Coordinates of C-alpha atoms in Angstrom, one line a residue:
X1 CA 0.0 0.0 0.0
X2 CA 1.4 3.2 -1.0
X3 CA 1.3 6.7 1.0
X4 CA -2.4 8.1 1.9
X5 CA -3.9 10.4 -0.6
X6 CA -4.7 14.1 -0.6
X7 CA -7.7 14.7 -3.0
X8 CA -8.3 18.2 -4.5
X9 CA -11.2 18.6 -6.6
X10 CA -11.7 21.6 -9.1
X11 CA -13.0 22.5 -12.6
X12 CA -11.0 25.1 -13.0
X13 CA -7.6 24.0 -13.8
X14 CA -5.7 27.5 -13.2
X15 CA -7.2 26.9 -9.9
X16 CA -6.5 23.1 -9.0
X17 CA -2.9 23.2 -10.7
X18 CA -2.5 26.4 -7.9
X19 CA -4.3 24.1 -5.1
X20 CA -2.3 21.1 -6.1
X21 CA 1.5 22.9 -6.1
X22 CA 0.9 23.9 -2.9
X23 CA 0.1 21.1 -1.4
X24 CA 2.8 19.3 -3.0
X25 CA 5.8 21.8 -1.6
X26 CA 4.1 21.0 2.1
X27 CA 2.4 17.4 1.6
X28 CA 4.4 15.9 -0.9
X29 CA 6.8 13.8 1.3
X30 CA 4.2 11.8 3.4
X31 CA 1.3 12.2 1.5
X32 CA 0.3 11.4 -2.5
X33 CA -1.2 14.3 -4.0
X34 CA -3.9 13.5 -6.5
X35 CA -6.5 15.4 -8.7
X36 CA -9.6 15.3 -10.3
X37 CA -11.1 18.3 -12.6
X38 CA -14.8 17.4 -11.5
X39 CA -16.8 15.6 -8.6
X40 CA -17.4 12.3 -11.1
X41 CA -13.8 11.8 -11.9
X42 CA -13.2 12.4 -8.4
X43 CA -15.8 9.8 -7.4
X44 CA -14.4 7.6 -9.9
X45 CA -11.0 7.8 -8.4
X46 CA -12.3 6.9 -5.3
X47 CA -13.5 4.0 -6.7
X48 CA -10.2 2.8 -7.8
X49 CA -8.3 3.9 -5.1
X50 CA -10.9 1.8 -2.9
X51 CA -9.7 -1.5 -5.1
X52 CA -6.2 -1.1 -4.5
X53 CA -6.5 -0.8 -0.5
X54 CA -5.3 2.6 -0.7
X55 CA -5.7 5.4 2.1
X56 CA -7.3 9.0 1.5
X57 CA -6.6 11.3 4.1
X58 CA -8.2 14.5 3.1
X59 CA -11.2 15.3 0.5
X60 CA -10.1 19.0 -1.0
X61 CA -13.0 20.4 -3.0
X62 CA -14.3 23.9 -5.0
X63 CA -17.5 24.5 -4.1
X64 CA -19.1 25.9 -7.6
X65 CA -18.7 22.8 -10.1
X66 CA -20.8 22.2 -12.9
X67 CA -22.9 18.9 -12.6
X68 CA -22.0 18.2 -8.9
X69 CA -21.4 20.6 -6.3
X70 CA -18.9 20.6 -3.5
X71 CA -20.7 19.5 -1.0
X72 CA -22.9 16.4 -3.0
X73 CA -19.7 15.3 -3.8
X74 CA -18.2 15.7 0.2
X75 CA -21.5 13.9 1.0
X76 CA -20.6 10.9 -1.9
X77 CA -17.1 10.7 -0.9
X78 CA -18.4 10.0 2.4
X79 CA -19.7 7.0 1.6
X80 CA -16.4 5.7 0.2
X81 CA -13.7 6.9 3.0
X82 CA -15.9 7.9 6.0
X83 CA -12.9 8.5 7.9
X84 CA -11.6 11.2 5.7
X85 CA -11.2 14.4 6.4
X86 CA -13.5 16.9 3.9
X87 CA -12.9 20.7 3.2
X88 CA -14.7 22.9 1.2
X89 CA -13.1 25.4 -1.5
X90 CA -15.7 28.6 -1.9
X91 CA -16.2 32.1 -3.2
X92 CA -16.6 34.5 -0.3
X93 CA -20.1 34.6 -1.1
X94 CA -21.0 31.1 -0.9
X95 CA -19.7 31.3 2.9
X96 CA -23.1 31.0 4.0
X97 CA -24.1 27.8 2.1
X98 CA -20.1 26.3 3.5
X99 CA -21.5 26.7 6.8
X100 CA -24.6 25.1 6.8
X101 CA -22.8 22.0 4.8
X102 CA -20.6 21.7 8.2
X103 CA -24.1 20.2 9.5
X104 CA -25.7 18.7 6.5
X105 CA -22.6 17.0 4.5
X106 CA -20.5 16.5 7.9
X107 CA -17.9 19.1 6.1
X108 CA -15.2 18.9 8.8
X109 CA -13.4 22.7 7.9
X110 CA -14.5 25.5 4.7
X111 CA -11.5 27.9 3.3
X112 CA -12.2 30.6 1.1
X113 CA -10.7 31.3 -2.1
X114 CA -8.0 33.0 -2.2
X115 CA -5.7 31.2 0.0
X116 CA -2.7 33.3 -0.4
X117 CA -0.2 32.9 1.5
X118 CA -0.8 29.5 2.1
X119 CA 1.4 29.2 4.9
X120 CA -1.4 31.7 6.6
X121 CA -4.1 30.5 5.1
X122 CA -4.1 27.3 4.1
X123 CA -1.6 24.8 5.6
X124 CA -2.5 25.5 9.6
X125 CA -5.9 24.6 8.4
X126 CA -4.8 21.4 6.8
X127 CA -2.4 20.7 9.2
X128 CA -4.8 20.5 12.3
X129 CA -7.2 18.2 9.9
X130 CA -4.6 15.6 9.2
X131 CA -2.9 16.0 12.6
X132 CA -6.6 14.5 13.5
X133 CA -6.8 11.7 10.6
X134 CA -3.3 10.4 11.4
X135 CA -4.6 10.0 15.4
X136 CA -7.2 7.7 14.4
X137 CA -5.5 6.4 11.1
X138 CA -4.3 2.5 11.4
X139 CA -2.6 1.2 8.4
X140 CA -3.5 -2.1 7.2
X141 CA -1.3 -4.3 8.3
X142 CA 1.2 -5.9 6.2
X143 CA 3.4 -8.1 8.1
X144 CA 3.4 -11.4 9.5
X145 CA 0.6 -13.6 10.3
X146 CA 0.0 -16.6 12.0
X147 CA -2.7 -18.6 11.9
X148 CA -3.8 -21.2 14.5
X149 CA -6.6 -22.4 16.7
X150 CA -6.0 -20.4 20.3
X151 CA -6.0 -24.0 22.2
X152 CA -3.4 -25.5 20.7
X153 CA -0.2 -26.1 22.5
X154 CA 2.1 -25.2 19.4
X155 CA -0.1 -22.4 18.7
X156 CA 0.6 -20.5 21.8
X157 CA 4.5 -21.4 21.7
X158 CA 5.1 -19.3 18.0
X159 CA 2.8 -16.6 19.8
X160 CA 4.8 -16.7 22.4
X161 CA 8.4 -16.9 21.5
X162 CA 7.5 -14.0 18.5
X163 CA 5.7 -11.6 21.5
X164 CA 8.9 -12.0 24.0
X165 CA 11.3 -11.5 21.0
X166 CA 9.4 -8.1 20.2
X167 CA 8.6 -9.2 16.7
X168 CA 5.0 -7.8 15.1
X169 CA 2.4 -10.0 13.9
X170 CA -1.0 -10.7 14.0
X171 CA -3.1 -13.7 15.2
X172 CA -6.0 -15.2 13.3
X173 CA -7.6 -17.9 14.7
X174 CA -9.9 -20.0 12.0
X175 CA -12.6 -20.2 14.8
X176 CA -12.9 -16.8 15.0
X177 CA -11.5 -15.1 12.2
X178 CA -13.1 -15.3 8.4
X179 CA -9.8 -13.8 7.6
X180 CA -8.1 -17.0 8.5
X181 CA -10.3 -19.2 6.9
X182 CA -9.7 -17.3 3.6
X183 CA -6.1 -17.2 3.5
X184 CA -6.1 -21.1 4.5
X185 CA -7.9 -21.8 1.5
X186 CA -5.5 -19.7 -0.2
X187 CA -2.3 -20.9 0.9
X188 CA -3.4 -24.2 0.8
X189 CA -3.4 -25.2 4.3
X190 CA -5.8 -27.4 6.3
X191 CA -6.1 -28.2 10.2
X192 CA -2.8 -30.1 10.0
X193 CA -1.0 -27.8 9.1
X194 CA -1.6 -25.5 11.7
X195 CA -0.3 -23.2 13.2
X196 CA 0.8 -21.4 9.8
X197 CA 3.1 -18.2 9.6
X198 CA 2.3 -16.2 6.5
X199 CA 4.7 -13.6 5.3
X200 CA 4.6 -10.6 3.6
X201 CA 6.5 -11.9 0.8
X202 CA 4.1 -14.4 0.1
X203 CA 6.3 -17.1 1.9
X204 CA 5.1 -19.4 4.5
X205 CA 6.0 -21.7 7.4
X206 CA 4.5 -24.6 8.7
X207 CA 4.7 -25.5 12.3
X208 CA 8.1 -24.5 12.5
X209 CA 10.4 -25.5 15.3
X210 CA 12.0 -23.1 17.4
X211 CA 15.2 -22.9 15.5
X212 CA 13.7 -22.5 12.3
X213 CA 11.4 -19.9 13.4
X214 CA 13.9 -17.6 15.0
X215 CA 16.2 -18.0 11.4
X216 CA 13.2 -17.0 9.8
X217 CA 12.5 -13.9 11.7
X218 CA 15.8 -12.8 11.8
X219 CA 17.4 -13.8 14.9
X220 CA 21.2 -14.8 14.6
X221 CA 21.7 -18.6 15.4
X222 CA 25.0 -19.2 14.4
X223 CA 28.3 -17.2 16.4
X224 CA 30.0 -14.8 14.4
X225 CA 32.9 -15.8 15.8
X226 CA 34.6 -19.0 17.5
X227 CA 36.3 -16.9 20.1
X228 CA 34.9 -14.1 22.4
X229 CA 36.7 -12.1 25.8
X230 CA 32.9 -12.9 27.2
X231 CA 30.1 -15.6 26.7
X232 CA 26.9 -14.9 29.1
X233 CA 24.8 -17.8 29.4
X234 CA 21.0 -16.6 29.2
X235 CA 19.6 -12.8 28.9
X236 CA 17.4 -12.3 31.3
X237 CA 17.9 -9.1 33.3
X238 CA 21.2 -10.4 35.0
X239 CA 22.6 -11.3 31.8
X240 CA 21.7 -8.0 29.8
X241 CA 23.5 -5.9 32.8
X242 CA 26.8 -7.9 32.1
X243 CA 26.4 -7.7 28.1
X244 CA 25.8 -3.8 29.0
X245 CA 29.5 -3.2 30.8
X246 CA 31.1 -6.4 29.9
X247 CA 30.9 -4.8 25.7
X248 CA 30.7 -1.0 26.7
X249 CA 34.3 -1.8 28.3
X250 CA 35.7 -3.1 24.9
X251 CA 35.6 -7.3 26.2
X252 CA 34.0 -8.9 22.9
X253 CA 30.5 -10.7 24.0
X254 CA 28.5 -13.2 23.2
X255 CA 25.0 -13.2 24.8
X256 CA 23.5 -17.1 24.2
X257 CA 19.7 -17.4 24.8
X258 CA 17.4 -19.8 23.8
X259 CA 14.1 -17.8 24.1
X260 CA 14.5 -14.4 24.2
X261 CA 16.0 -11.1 26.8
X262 CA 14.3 -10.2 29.8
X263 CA 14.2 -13.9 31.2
X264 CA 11.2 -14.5 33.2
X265 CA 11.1 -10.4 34.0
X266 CA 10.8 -9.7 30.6
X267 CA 7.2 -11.6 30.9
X268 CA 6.2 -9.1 33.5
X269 CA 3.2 -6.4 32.6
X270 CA 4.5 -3.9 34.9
X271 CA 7.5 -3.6 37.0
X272 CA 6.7 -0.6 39.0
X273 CA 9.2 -0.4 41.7
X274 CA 12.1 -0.4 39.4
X275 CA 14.4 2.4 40.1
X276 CA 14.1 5.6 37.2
X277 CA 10.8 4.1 36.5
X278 CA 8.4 6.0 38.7
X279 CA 5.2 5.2 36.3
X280 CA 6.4 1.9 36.2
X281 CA 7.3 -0.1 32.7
X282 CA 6.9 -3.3 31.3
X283 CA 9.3 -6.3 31.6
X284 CA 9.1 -6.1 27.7
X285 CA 10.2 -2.6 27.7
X286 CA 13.1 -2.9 29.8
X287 CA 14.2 -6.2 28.0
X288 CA 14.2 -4.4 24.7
X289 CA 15.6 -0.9 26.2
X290 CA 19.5 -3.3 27.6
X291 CA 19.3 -5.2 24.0
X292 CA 19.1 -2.2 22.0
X293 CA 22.0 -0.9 25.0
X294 CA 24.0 -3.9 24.1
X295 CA 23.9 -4.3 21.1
X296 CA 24.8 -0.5 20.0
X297 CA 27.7 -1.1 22.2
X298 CA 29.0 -4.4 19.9
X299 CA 27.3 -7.2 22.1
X300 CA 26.2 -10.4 19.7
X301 CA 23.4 -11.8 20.6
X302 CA 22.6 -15.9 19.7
X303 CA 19.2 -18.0 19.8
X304 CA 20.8 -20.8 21.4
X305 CA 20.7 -23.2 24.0
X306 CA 24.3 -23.7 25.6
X307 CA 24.0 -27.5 26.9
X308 CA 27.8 -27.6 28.4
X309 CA 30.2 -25.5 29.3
X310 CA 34.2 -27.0 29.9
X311 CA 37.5 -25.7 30.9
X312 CA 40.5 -26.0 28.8
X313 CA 43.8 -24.8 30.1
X314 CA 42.2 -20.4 30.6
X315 CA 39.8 -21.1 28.1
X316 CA 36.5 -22.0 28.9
X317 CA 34.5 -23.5 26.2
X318 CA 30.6 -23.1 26.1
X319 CA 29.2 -26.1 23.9
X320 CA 26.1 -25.1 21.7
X321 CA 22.7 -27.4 21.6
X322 CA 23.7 -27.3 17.7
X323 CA 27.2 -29.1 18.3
X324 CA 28.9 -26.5 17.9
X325 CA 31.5 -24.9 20.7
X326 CA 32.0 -21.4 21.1
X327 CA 35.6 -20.4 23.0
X328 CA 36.1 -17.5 26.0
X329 CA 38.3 -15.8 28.6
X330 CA 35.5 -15.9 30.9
X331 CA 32.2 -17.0 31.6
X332 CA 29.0 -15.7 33.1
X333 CA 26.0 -18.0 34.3
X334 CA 22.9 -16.2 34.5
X335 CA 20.3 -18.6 33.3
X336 CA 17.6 -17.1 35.8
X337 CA 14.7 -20.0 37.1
X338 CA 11.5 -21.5 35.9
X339 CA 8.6 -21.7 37.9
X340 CA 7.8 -24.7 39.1
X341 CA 5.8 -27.2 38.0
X342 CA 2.3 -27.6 39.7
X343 CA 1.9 -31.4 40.5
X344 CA -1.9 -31.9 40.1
X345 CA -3.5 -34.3 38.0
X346 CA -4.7 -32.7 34.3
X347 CA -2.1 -30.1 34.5
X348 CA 0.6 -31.7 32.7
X349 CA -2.3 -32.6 29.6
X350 CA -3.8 -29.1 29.5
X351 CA -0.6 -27.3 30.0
X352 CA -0.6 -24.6 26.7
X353 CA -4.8 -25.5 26.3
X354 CA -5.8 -23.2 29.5
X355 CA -3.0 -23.7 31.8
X356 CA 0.0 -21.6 31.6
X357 CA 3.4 -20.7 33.4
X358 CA 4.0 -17.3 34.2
X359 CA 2.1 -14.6 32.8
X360 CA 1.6 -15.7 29.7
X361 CA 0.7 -12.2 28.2
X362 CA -0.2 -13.1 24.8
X363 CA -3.1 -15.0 26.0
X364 CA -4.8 -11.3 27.9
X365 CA -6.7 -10.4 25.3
X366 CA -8.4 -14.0 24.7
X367 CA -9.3 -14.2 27.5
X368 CA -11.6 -10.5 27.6
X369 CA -14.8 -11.3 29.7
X370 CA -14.1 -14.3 31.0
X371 CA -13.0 -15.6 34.5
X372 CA -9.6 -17.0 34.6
X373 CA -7.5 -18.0 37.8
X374 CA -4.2 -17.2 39.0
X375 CA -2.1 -19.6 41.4
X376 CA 0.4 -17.8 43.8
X377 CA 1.3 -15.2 45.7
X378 CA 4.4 -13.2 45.3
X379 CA 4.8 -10.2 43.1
X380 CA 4.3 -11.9 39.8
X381 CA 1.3 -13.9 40.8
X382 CA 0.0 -9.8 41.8
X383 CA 1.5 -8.3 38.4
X384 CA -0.2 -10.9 36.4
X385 CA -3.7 -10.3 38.4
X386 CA -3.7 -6.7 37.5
X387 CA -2.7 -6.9 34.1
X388 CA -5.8 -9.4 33.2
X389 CA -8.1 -7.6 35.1
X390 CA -8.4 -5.3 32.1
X391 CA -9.5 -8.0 29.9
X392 CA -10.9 -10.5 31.6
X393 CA -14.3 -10.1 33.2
X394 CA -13.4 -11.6 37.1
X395 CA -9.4 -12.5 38.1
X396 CA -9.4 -15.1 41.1
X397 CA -6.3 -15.5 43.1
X398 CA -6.0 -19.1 44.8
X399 CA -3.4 -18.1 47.7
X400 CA -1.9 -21.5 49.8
X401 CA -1.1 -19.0 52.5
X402 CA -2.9 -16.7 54.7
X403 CA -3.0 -13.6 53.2
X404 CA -0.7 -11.8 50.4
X405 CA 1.3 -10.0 53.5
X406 CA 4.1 -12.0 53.7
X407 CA 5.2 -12.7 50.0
X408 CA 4.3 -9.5 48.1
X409 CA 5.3 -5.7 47.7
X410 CA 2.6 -3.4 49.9
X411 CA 2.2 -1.3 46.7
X412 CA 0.8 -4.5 45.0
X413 CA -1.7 -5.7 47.7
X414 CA -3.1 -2.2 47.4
X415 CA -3.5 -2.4 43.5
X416 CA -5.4 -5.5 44.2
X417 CA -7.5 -4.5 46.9
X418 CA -8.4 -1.4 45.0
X419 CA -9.7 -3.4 42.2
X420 CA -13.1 -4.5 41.5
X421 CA -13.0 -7.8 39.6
X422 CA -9.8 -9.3 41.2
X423 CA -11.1 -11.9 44.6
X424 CA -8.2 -13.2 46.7
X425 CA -8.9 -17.1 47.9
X426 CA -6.4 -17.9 50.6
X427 CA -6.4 -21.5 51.6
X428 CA -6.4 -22.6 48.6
X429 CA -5.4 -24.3 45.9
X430 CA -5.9 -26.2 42.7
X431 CA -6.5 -30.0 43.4
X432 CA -7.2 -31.2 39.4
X433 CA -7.2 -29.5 35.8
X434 CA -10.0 -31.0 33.9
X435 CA -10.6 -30.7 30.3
X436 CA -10.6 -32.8 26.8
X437 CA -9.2 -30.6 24.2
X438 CA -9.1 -27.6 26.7
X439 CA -9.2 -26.2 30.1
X440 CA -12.7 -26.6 31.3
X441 CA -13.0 -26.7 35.1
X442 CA -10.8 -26.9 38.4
X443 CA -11.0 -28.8 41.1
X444 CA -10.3 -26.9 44.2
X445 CA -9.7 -27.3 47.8
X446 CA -9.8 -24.9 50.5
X447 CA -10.3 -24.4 54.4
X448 CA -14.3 -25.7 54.1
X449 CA -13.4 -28.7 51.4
X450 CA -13.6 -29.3 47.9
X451 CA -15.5 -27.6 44.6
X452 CA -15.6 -27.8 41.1
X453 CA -15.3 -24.6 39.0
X454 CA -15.7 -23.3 35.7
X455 CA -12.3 -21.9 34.4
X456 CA -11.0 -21.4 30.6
X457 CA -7.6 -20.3 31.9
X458 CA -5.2 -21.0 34.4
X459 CA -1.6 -18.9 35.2
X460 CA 0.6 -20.9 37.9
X461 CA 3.1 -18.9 39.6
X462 CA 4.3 -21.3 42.6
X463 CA 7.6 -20.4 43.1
X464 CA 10.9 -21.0 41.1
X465 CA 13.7 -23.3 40.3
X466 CA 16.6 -23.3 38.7
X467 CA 17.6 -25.3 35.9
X468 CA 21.1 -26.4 36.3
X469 CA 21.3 -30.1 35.4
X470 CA 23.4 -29.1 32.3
X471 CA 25.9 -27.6 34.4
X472 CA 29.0 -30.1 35.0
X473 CA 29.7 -31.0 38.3
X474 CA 32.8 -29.2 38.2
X475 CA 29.8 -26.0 38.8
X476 CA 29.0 -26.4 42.3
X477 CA 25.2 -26.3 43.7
X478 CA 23.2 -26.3 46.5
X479 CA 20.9 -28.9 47.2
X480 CA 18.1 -27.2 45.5
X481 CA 20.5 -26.9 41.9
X482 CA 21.1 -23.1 42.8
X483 CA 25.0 -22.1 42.1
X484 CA 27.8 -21.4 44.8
X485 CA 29.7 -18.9 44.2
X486 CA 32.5 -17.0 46.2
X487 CA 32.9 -17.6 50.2
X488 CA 30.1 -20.3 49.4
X489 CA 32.9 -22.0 48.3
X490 CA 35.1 -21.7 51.2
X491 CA 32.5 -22.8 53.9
X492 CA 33.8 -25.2 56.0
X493 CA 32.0 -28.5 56.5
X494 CA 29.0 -27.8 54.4
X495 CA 29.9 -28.4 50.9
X496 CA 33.2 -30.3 49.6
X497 CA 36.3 -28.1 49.2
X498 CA 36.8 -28.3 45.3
X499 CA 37.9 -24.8 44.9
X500 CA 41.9 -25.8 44.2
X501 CA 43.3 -22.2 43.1
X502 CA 45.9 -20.6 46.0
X503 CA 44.0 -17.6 45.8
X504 CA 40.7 -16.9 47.1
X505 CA 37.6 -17.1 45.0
X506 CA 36.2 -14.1 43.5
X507 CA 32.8 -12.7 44.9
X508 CA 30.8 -13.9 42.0
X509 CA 33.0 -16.8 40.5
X510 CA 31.8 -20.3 40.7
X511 CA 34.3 -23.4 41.9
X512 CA 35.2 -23.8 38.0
X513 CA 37.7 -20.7 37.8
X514 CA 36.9 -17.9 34.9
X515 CA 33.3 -19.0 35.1
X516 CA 31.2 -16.6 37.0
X517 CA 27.3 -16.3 38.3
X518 CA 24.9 -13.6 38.5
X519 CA 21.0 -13.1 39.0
X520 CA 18.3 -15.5 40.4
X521 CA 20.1 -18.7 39.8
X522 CA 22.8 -18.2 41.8
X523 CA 22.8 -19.1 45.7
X524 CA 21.8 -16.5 48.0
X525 CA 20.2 -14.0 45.4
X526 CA 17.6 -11.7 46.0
X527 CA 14.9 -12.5 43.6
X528 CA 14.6 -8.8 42.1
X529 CA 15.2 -7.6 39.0
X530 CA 17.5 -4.3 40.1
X531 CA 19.6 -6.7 42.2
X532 CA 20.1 -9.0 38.7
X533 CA 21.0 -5.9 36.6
X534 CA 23.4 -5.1 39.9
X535 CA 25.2 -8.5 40.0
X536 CA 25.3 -8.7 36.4
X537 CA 27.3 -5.5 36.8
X538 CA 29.4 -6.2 39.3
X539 CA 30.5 -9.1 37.7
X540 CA 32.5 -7.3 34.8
X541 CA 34.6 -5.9 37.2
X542 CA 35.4 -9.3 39.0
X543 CA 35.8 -10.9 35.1
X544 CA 38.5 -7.7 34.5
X545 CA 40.0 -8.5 37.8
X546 CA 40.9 -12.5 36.9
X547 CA 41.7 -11.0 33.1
X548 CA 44.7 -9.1 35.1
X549 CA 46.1 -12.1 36.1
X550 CA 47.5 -13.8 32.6

């Protein structure tokens, strides 16, 4: 689709070759200036310019045309582009018959002829009128689509994976959406095929895999390089901090990730005690803000999974799930955690058909007027509440404890509290998922027994874990897979002495030397997203300090 149209209208062609120069030297750049030398040539471009998909922004027409006036054809064009804006062209004594059009024909604005200077009399006019188009204006969009039935596990992991990595598209469902329907037959595609992505080069991809999905959308999967200063391990708020001062202080990085930045922050709808931030921002938002940070300061980002990481001699050597091995000075683990897994029956089946981890954002706006549940307590559990609140017609929080006091931020208990269609249920918890094809009902117990209740949609949020397994045992752990790091290494009688350097271990370093740890999976942490961003900072300067030594 090409730029939005200006229309000027006039029989007199002194006249429109005057209106048209002048809009050209002040519209020409954003808009396409167009004529027509009577109000059924004018109709007739419409017409066309209707077939093509194309935009008209402003209706410019004389008022004193022979066979149809100004205002019958204002009233005509109406029809066509309702949303454009129309101004009359007339004598100074037709001023009269302008002004009652404003009412009758829905004129939005009347100049009189002449305009001169335009920059006095004509272009603050037109300015205010397409200042007031473009506010409403939405382009067609013309980017990706994917197609595919919103209860579908697959489905909502393309969704997903596209949302966190900030890329645009737009969801048609075939049980909703004619649209999709159409461009199924179209394309070709049935059922099986689903979910679909449709390009806008006329391409396609059928249920893609992770990998060939983030090729296809332009993330990098393959290392520039073999050898890097720095390789972080995962990009979640920790991880961006370090990509941040680890590349803004000349070390060459490599940031690995498998999903996309912000980690399980970058999922939150609003973070709003995040220092800077006094209105608050988005988990998104701040995700995309330290990759755009990162990368203008030479960072590489890769859409990777790192399934090993070994020492050889001072290199350390991060092994990609591709079989590929990526080389470094030094190392930084800063994976972040999952949440946990609810252990319930049905919840493993229905898990991506109505029961979700974490917030699970693209799913808000499915779920408008309806009554889904959230599991949890702690600040993301309250986030999540208050962001579906303004879709979803009732939010129900199922709370093991007894109250929200002891596991989330004051600010958010008062959010919640304040709001109408949010109910806190402590004592409770979710017993069963039940369902065929989809989320239809939990089963519940609380302090007075058990119930069954309708539910399309369920959002755990039960606490966190660590995923660690990868790590070789070389990489120390707690019992709960959480990383040592520092004087955790040097406690006596609680874990075994495998640090063997002469010199003590670095505050952040783990017990494999040159390999570091920062954020929420390391031991001790404080589950925030500023105290990530600080560790991941902090660690730089303890990576620069082992650097010193060779």
């Amino acid at each position: 689709m090409g730029k939005p149209v200006i229309l000027a209208v006039d029989d007199d062609v002194s006249v429109l070759e005057a209106v048209i120069q002048d809009l050209r030297r002040k519209y020409g750049a954003t808009y396409r200036i167009m004529r027509a030398a009577s109000g059924q040539a004018a109709l007739d471009t419409c017409s066309q310019l209707q077939q093509r998909g194309d935009a008209v922004a402003l209706f410019l027409s004389d008022q004193r045309m022979p066979g149809m006036s100004g205002v019958d054809f204002l009233e005509k064009a109406q029809t066509l582009y309702p949303a454009a804006k129309r101004a009359l062209l007339t004598a100074y004594a037709d001023t009269e018959a302008a002004i009652k059009a404003i009412n009758t024909a829905k004129i939005h604005y009347y100049l009189t002829k002449p305009w001169d200077p335009p920059e006095e009399q004509l272009y603050p006019v037109l300015d205010d009128l397409l200042e007031g188009w473009n506010e409403q204006y939405k382009p067609p969009f013309e980017g990706l689509r994917v197609i595919g039935p919103r209860w579908s596990l697959q489905d909502y992991q393309v969704r997903d994976f596209l949302s966190r990595n900030q890329v645009p598209y737009v969801w048609l469902d075939p049980e909703r959406d004619s649209e999709a329907v159409d461009l199924m037959q179209r394309f070709k595609l049935d059922d099986s095929k689903l979910p679909a992505l449709l390009f806008s080069d006329g391409s396609s991809l059928v249920q893609p895999s992770q990998t060939e999905l983030a090729e296809r959308v332009g993330l990098s999967t393959h290392a520039a390089k073999d050898f890097y200063d720095l390789v972080v391990v995962g990009a979640g708020p920790a991880g961006l901090a370090a990509a941040v001062y680890g590349a803004s202080e000349g070390l060459r990085t490599l940031v690995v990730e498998p999903e996309a930045p912000g980690g399980q922050a970058g999922s939150s709808s609003r973070i709003e005690n995040y220092l800077g931030f006094p209105s608050g921002l988005s988990g998104a938002d701040l995700a995309r803000r330290a990759y755009v940070q990162a990368s203008r300061f030479g960072a590489e980002f890769l859409t990777q999974r790192v399934g090993m990481i070994r020492a050889d001699n001072q290199y350390r050597l991060a092994c990609l799930s591709d079989g590929r091995e990526v080389s470094s000075h030094v190392c930084l683990i800063s994976t972040g955690v999952n949440y946990r897994r609810l252990d319930a029956p049905g919840i493993d089946r229905l898990t991506g058909l109505g029961v979700y981890y974490g917030a699970a954002l693209v799913e808000a706006r499915s779920c408008k007027d309806e009554e889904v549940f959230i599991v949890g307590g702690a600040n993301s559990a309250g986030q999540a509440a208050m962001h579906f609140s303004k879709y979803a017609g009732k939010v129900t929080m199922l709370v093991r404890g007894d109250s929200l006091e002891n596991s989330m931020s004051k600010y958010l208990i008062n959010q919640i509290a304040e709001t109408s269609n949010i109910r806190v249920e402590v004592h409770s918890q979710v017993l069963e998922a039940i369902g065929g094809s989809r989320l239809e009902s939990l089963r519940i117990g609380n302090s007075e027994g058990e119930c069954v209740r309708p539910a399309s949609a369920v959002f755990i949020f039960i606490g966190a874990a660590p995923s660690t397994d990868w790590l070789p045992a070389s990489v120390m752990r707690d019992p709960n897979g959480f990383v040592l790091s520092g004087p955790d290494l040097q406690v006596e009688g609680k874990y075994p002495r495998i640090w063997k350097e002469e010199r003590a271990p670095y505050l952040l370093e783990t017990s494999m030397p040159g390999v570091f740890v920062a954020g929420d999976v390391r031991h001790g942490s404080v589950k925030r997203a500023a105290s990530a961003v600080g560790e991941g900072s902090i660690a730089v300067q303890f990576m620069h300090q082992y650097l010193a030594r060779f």
